[in-house]
Short mmCIF file of C-alpha atoms in Angstrom, two decimals:
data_model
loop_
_atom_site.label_atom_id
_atom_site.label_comp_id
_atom_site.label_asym_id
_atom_site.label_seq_id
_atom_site.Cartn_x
_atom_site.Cartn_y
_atom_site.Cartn_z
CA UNK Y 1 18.43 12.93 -7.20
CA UNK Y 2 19.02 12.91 -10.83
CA UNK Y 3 15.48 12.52 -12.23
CA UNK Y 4 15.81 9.00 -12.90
CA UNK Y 5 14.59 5.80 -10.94
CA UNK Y 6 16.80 4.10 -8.72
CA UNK Y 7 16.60 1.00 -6.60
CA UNK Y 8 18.66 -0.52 -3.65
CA UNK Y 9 17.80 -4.19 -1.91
CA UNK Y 10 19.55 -5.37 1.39
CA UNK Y 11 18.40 -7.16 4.66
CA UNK Y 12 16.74 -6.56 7.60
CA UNK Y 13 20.24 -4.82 9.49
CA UNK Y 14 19.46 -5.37 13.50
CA UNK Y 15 19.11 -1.04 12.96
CA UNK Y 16 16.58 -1.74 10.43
CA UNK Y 17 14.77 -3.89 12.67
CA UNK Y 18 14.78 -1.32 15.60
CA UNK Y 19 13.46 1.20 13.37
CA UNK Y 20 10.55 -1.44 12.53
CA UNK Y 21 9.20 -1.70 15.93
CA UNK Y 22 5.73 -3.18 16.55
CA UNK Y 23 5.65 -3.91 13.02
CA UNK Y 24 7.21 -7.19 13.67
CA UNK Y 25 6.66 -9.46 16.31
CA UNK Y 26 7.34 -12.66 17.89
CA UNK Y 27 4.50 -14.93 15.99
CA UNK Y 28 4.83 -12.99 12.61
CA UNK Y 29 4.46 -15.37 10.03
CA UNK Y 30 7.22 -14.66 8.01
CA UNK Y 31 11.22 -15.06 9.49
CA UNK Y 32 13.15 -11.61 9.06
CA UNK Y 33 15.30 -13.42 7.20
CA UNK Y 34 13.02 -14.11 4.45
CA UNK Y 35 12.01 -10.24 4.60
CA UNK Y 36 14.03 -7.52 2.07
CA UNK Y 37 14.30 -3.76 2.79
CA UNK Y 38 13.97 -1.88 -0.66
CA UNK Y 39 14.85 1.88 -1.43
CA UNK Y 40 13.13 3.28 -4.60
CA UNK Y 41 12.96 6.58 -6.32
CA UNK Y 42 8.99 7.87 -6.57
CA UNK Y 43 7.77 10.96 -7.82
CA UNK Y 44 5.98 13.38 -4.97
CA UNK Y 45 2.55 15.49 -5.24
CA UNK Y 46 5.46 18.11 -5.01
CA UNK Y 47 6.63 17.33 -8.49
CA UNK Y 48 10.28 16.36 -6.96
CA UNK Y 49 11.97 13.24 -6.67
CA UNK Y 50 11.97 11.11 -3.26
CA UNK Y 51 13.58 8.05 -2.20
CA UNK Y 52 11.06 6.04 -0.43
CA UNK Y 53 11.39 2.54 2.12
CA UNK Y 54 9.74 -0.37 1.69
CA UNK Y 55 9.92 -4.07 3.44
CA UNK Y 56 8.63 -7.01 1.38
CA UNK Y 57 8.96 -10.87 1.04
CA UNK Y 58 12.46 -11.54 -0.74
CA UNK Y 59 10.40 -13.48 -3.34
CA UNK Y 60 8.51 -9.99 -3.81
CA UNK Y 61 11.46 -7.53 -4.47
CA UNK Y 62 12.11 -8.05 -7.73
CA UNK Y 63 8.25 -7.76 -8.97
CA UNK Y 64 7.47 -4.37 -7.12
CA UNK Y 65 11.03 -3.22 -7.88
CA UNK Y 66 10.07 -3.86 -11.12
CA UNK Y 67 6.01 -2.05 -10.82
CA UNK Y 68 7.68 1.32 -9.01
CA UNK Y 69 10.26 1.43 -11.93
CA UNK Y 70 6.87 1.91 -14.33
CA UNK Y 71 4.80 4.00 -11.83
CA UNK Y 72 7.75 6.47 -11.99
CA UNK Y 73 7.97 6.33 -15.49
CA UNK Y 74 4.18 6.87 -15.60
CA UNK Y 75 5.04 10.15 -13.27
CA UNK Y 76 2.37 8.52 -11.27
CA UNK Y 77 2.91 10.36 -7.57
CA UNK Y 78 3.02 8.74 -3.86
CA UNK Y 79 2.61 11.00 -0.98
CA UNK Y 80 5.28 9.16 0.93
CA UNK Y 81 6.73 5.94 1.59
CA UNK Y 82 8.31 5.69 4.41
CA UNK Y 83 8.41 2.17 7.64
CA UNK Y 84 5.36 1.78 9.29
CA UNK Y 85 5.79 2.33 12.67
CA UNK Y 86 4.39 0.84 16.13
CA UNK Y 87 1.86 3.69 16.24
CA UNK Y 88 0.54 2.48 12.76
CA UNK Y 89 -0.30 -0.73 14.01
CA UNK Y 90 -2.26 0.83 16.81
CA UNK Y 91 -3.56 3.43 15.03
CA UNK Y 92 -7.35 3.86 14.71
CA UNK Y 93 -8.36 4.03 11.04
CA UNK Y 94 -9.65 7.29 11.49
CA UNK Y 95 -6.73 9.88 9.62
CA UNK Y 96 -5.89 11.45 7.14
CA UNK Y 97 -2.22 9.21 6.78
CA UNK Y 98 -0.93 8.52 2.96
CA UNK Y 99 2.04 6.07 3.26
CA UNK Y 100 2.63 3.63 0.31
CA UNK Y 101 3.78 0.66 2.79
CA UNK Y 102 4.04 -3.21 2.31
CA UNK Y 103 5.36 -5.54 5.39
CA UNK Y 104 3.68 -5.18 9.04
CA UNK Y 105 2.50 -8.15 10.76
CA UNK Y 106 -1.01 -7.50 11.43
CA UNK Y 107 -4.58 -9.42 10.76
CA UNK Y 108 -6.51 -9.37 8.00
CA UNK Y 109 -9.40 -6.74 8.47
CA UNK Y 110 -12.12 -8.47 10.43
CA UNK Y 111 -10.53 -11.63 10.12
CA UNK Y 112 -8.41 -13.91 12.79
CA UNK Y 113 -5.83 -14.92 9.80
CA UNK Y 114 -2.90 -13.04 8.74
CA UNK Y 115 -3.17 -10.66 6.42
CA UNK Y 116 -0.75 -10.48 3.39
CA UNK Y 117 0.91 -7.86 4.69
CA UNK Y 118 2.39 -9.92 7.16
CA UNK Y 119 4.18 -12.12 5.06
CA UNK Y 120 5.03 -9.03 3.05
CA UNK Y 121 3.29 -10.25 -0.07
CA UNK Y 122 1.18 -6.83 -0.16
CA UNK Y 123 1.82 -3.01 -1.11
CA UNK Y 124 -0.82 -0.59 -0.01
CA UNK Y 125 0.02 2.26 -2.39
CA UNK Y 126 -1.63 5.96 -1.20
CA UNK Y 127 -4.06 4.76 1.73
CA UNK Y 128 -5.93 7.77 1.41
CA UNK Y 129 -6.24 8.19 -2.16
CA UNK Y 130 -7.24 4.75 -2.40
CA UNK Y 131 -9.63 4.18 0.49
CA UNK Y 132 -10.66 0.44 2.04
CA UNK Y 133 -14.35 0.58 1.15
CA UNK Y 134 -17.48 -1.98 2.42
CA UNK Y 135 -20.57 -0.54 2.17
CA UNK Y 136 -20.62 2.52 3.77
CA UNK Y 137 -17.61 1.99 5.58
CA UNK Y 138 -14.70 3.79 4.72
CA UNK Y 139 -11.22 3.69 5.97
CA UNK Y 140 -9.40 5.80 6.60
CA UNK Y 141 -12.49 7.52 7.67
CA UNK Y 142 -11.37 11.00 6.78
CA UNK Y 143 -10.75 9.89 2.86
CA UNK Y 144 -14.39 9.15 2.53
CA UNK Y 145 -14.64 12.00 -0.67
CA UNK Y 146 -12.36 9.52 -2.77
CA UNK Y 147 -14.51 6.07 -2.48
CA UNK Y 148 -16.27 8.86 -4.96
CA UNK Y 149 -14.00 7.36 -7.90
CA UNK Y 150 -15.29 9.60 -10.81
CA UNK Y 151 -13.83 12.17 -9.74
CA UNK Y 152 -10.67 11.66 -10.26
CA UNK Y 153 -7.68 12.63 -8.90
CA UNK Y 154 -3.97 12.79 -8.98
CA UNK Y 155 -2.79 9.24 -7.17
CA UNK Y 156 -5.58 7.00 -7.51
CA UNK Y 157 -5.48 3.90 -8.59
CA UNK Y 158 -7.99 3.37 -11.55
CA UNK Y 159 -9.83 0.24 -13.46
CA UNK Y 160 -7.51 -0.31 -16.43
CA UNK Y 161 -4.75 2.11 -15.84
CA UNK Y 162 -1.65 1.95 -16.41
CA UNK Y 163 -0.57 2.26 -13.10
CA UNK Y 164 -2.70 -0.68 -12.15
CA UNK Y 165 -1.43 -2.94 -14.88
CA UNK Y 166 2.02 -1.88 -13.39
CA UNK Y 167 1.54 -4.12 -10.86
CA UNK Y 168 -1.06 -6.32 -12.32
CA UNK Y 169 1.38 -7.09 -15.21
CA UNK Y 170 3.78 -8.25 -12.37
CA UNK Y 171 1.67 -10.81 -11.00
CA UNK Y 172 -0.14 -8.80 -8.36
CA UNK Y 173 -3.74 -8.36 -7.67
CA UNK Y 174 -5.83 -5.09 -7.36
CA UNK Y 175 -8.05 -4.44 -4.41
CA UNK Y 176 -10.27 -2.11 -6.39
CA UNK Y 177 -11.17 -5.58 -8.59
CA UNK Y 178 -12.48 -7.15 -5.60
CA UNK Y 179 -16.31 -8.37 -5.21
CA UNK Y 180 -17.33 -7.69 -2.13
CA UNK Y 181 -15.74 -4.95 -1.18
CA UNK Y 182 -13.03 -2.28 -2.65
CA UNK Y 183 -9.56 -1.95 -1.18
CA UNK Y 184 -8.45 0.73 -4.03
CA UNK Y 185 -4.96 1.03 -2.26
CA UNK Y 186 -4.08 -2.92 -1.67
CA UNK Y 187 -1.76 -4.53 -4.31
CA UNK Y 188 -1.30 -8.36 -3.41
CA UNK Y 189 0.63 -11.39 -4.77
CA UNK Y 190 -1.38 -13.65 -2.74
CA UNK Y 191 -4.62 -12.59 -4.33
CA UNK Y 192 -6.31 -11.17 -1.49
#
């Protein structure tokens, strides 16, 4: 915990693959083997240093390596990033939870077809910050004072930021660009 950003890649261990639960399945789209297990250095809302978790598609390392190295440079601050867990897949999207996470194998929302998360192709960076909005459906429910997006506030993702283009600059697109509906949190290589 020197102040500065750090980054470590490996595997999916067979303890790192206990510790990932329901979050991957027989069916997933994706072979563990093609799946890599970052650690990377992110500024808290505390003002301190953290190392966070993250599993994404090996092709997918290097670019959000790469986008966390300049949303810690920005000072730009994650709540936590920490494995999803079974209880996250089965969660209802009613809470107040704030985990940056990429890889769980899991549906697209209202769809029958993967989402990108499952071939861990997607980041979802501050959930609650950065709220899922359709209409006047808001998810998680409890975040329903940030699909407000002029008011802003520390850890939101914003049109033409710089911690958008951190990610945008590395090939990933924005939720918060979509059409039809926002996902402000969802940062995907796959384009949706």
């Amino acid at each position: 915990r020197d102040g500065h950003f750090h980054a470590t890649t490996g595997p999916i261990t067979a303890a790192l693959r206990t510790r990932m639960g329901a979050t991957y399945q027989p069916g997933c789209p994706v072979p563990l083997s093609k799946l890599t297990y970052l650690t990377l250095s992110f500024h808290g809302f505390d003002d301190r240093v953290h190392t966070g978790e993250l599993v994404v598609a090996s092709s997918a390392a290097s670019k959000a390596t790469r986008a966390f190295r300049r949303l810690f440079a920005l000072g730009f601050p994650l709540e936590q990033m920490t494995l999803p867990t079974g209880g996250d897949v089965s969660a209802p999207p009613t809470g107040d939870g704030n985990t940056t996470a990429g890889f769980i194998c899991r549906k697209a929302r209202g769809l029958t077809r993967f989402s990108a998360h499952a071939y861990g192709l997607a980041i979802d960076i501050n959930p609650f910050d950065n709220p899922y909005v359709k209409g006047k459906l808001v998810l998680p429910e409890l975040a329903s004072a940030y699909a407000d997006r002029s008011w802003v506030r520390r850890g939101m993702f914003l049109r033409g930021s710089a911690a958008v283009r951190a990610f945008t600059d590395e090939g990933f697109t924005w939720g918060g660009a979509f059409h039809s509906l926002k996902d402000y949190q969802h940062m995907s290589l796959t384009g949706d």
